[in-house]
Amino acid sequence: MAEANPKPPPNDGGDPPKKKNTTSTTAAGGSRQSKHPNKRSDSNEVKIEDPATIKPNKGDVEEVNIYNLDILHEILLYKNWKGVTPCDNPDDLREFCTPYIHLDIGNARGWIRKMREIKTKFNNESDPIDDVDKQEFELWKKIWGNERKSDDDPGVGSSK
């Protein structure tokens, strides 16, 4: 009686026996994929993209991943150089943010949001407890501490 799966003969040192390619690639739904890379064999096939390579839409807000302390240092340097803060008008904000945006650090909307957060984080009566917050507050006072904040002042990026 013959076995269902006979054992292969031992290798005598010659060329190994040729095997058929038994592995197959199937698309979603169980159908076999096309060998041509640009043809799809099944309409259920899903293209998966790497999130790291996907560029956000122009209207999406890209997060600005820089420490507030570093941004405050740069704002102080900008203020000492130009005499105004980047938050004073859109042209200054664009000039300040453009080098970062070219390096893919956020986008215009992300920078507007970040600058608004930094500018409104403290007020003249703030009393931060954390050491980093104290350092940020000292820089914040150097930049905006002498400004008179009125109820009519819309701040950064407002539509007033």
Short mmCIF file of C-alpha atoms in Angstrom, two decimals:
data_model
loop_
_atom_site.label_atom_id
_atom_site.label_comp_id
_atom_site.label_asym_id
_atom_site.label_seq_id
_atom_site.Cartn_x
_atom_site.Cartn_y
_atom_site.Cartn_z
CA MET A 1 0.00 0.00 0.00
CA ALA A 2 1.41 3.44 -0.96
CA GLU A 3 1.73 6.22 1.57
CA ALA A 4 -0.30 9.38 1.11
CA ASN A 5 2.79 11.62 1.47
CA PRO A 6 5.86 9.66 0.45
CA LYS A 7 9.18 10.83 1.92
CA PRO A 8 11.60 12.38 -0.58
CA PRO A 9 14.66 10.28 -1.41
CA PRO A 10 17.80 11.22 0.53
CA ASN A 11 20.06 13.78 -1.13
CA ASP A 12 23.13 12.07 -2.55
CA GLY A 13 25.16 15.27 -2.82
CA GLY A 14 23.99 16.17 -6.31
CA ASP A 15 21.72 19.03 -7.23
CA PRO A 16 18.78 19.42 -4.91
CA PRO A 17 15.48 18.39 -6.44
CA LYS A 18 13.47 21.22 -7.93
CA LYS A 19 10.38 22.16 -5.99
CA LYS A 20 7.33 23.84 -7.34
CA ASN A 21 6.50 27.19 -5.78
CA THR A 22 3.73 26.18 -3.44
CA THR A 23 3.33 29.57 -1.79
CA SER A 24 0.75 31.77 -3.37
CA THR A 25 -0.29 35.29 -2.66
CA THR A 26 -3.96 35.93 -2.42
CA ALA A 27 -5.80 39.19 -2.44
CA ALA A 28 -8.63 40.09 -0.15
CA GLY A 29 -11.53 37.76 -0.76
CA GLY A 30 -9.29 34.72 -1.42
CA SER A 31 -8.60 35.26 -5.12
CA ARG A 32 -5.09 34.98 -6.51
CA GLN A 33 -3.21 38.25 -7.10
CA SER A 34 -2.17 39.25 -10.57
CA LYS A 35 1.53 38.87 -11.39
CA HIS A 36 1.54 42.28 -13.02
CA PRO A 37 2.28 44.93 -10.34
CA ASN A 38 -0.08 47.55 -11.80
CA LYS A 39 -3.05 45.24 -12.45
CA ARG A 40 -5.47 44.29 -9.74
CA SER A 41 -7.03 40.86 -9.82
CA ASP A 42 -9.72 41.60 -7.30
CA SER A 43 -11.82 44.66 -6.59
CA ASN A 44 -11.68 43.98 -2.83
CA GLU A 45 -7.94 44.56 -2.67
CA VAL A 46 -7.04 47.29 -0.19
CA LYS A 47 -4.03 49.55 -0.60
CA ILE A 48 -2.37 50.18 2.75
CA GLU A 49 -0.29 53.34 3.02
CA ASP A 50 2.42 54.07 5.53
CA PRO A 51 1.17 56.87 7.82
CA ALA A 52 4.68 58.34 7.97
CA THR A 53 4.65 59.08 4.25
CA ILE A 54 1.14 60.49 4.01
CA LYS A 55 1.07 64.27 3.71
CA PRO A 56 -1.87 65.92 5.46
CA ASN A 57 -4.37 67.97 3.49
CA LYS A 58 -3.65 71.66 3.19
CA GLY A 59 -6.47 72.56 5.62
CA ASP A 60 -5.40 70.07 8.30
CA VAL A 61 -3.57 71.32 11.38
CA GLU A 62 -0.11 69.81 11.76
CA GLU A 63 1.11 69.70 15.33
CA VAL A 64 4.18 71.84 16.08
CA ASN A 65 6.47 69.58 18.07
CA ILE A 66 8.91 72.05 19.59
CA TYR A 67 9.19 72.88 23.27
CA ASN A 68 7.53 76.14 24.26
CA LEU A 69 10.76 77.24 25.93
CA ASP A 70 12.65 76.94 22.64
CA ILE A 71 9.94 78.83 20.75
CA LEU A 72 9.93 81.58 23.39
CA HIS A 73 13.71 81.95 23.01
CA GLU A 74 13.27 82.31 19.24
CA ILE A 75 10.43 84.81 19.67
CA LEU A 76 12.62 86.89 22.01
CA LEU A 77 15.45 86.84 19.47
CA TYR A 78 13.02 87.84 16.73
CA LYS A 79 11.64 90.68 18.88
CA ASN A 80 15.15 91.95 19.63
CA TRP A 81 16.03 91.79 15.93
CA LYS A 82 12.83 93.24 14.39
CA GLY A 83 11.40 95.21 17.31
CA VAL A 84 8.05 93.37 17.05
CA THR A 85 6.84 89.92 17.99
CA PRO A 86 5.78 87.45 15.30
CA CYS A 87 2.25 87.65 16.72
CA ASP A 88 1.91 91.37 15.91
CA ASN A 89 0.89 90.88 12.29
CA PRO A 90 0.50 88.08 9.73
CA ASP A 91 3.61 89.08 7.75
CA ASP A 92 5.84 88.78 10.81
CA LEU A 93 4.24 85.45 11.73
CA ARG A 94 4.83 84.15 8.19
CA GLU A 95 8.45 85.33 8.26
CA PHE A 96 8.99 83.68 11.65
CA CYS A 97 7.33 80.34 10.80
CA THR A 98 8.42 79.80 7.18
CA PRO A 99 11.84 78.24 7.98
CA TYR A 100 10.16 75.75 10.33
CA ILE A 101 7.45 74.90 7.81
CA HIS A 102 10.10 74.26 5.14
CA LEU A 103 11.66 71.78 7.56
CA ASP A 104 8.24 70.06 7.92
CA ILE A 105 7.75 71.28 11.47
CA GLY A 106 4.05 72.02 11.47
CA ASN A 107 2.11 74.09 8.98
CA ALA A 108 0.67 77.62 9.03
CA ARG A 109 -2.44 76.61 10.98
CA GLY A 110 -0.38 74.62 13.45
CA TRP A 111 1.90 77.60 14.05
CA ILE A 112 -1.03 79.97 14.52
CA ARG A 113 -2.46 77.60 17.12
CA LYS A 114 0.91 77.16 18.86
CA MET A 115 1.59 80.91 18.99
CA ARG A 116 -1.90 81.54 20.39
CA GLU A 117 -1.33 78.89 23.08
CA ILE A 118 2.05 80.34 24.04
CA LYS A 119 0.83 83.94 24.13
CA THR A 120 -2.25 83.16 26.23
CA LYS A 121 -0.60 80.61 28.55
CA PHE A 122 0.30 83.25 31.13
CA ASN A 123 -0.80 86.66 32.27
CA ASN A 124 1.03 89.24 34.39
CA GLU A 125 -0.44 87.74 37.58
CA SER A 126 0.59 84.13 36.80
CA ASP A 127 2.52 82.24 39.46
CA PRO A 128 3.92 79.05 37.89
CA ILE A 129 5.12 76.27 40.19
CA ASP A 130 7.08 73.99 37.84
CA ASP A 131 10.69 75.01 37.00
CA VAL A 132 10.08 74.79 33.24
CA ASP A 133 6.93 76.89 33.59
CA LYS A 134 8.92 79.44 35.62
CA GLN A 135 11.50 79.68 32.84
CA GLU A 136 8.74 80.00 30.25
CA PHE A 137 7.03 82.66 32.36
CA GLU A 138 10.23 84.71 32.65
CA LEU A 139 10.65 84.68 28.87
CA TRP A 140 6.93 85.37 28.40
CA LYS A 141 7.25 88.46 30.64
CA LYS A 142 10.22 89.71 28.60
CA ILE A 143 8.19 89.36 25.42
CA TRP A 144 4.62 90.27 26.40
CA GLY A 145 4.80 91.34 30.05
CA ASN A 146 4.63 95.08 29.32
CA GLU A 147 1.74 94.82 26.86
CA ARG A 148 -1.53 96.19 28.01
CA LYS A 149 -4.19 93.54 27.39
CA SER A 150 -7.59 95.02 26.70
CA ASP A 151 -10.89 93.29 26.06
CA ASP A 152 -10.73 94.46 22.43
CA ASP A 153 -7.34 92.78 21.78
CA PRO A 154 -8.18 89.71 19.69
CA GLY A 155 -4.71 88.12 19.96
CA VAL A 156 -3.03 85.84 17.44
CA GLY A 157 -4.94 84.48 14.50
CA SER A 158 -8.34 85.86 15.34
CA SER A 159 -10.73 87.04 12.70
CA LYS A 160 -11.68 90.34 14.34
#
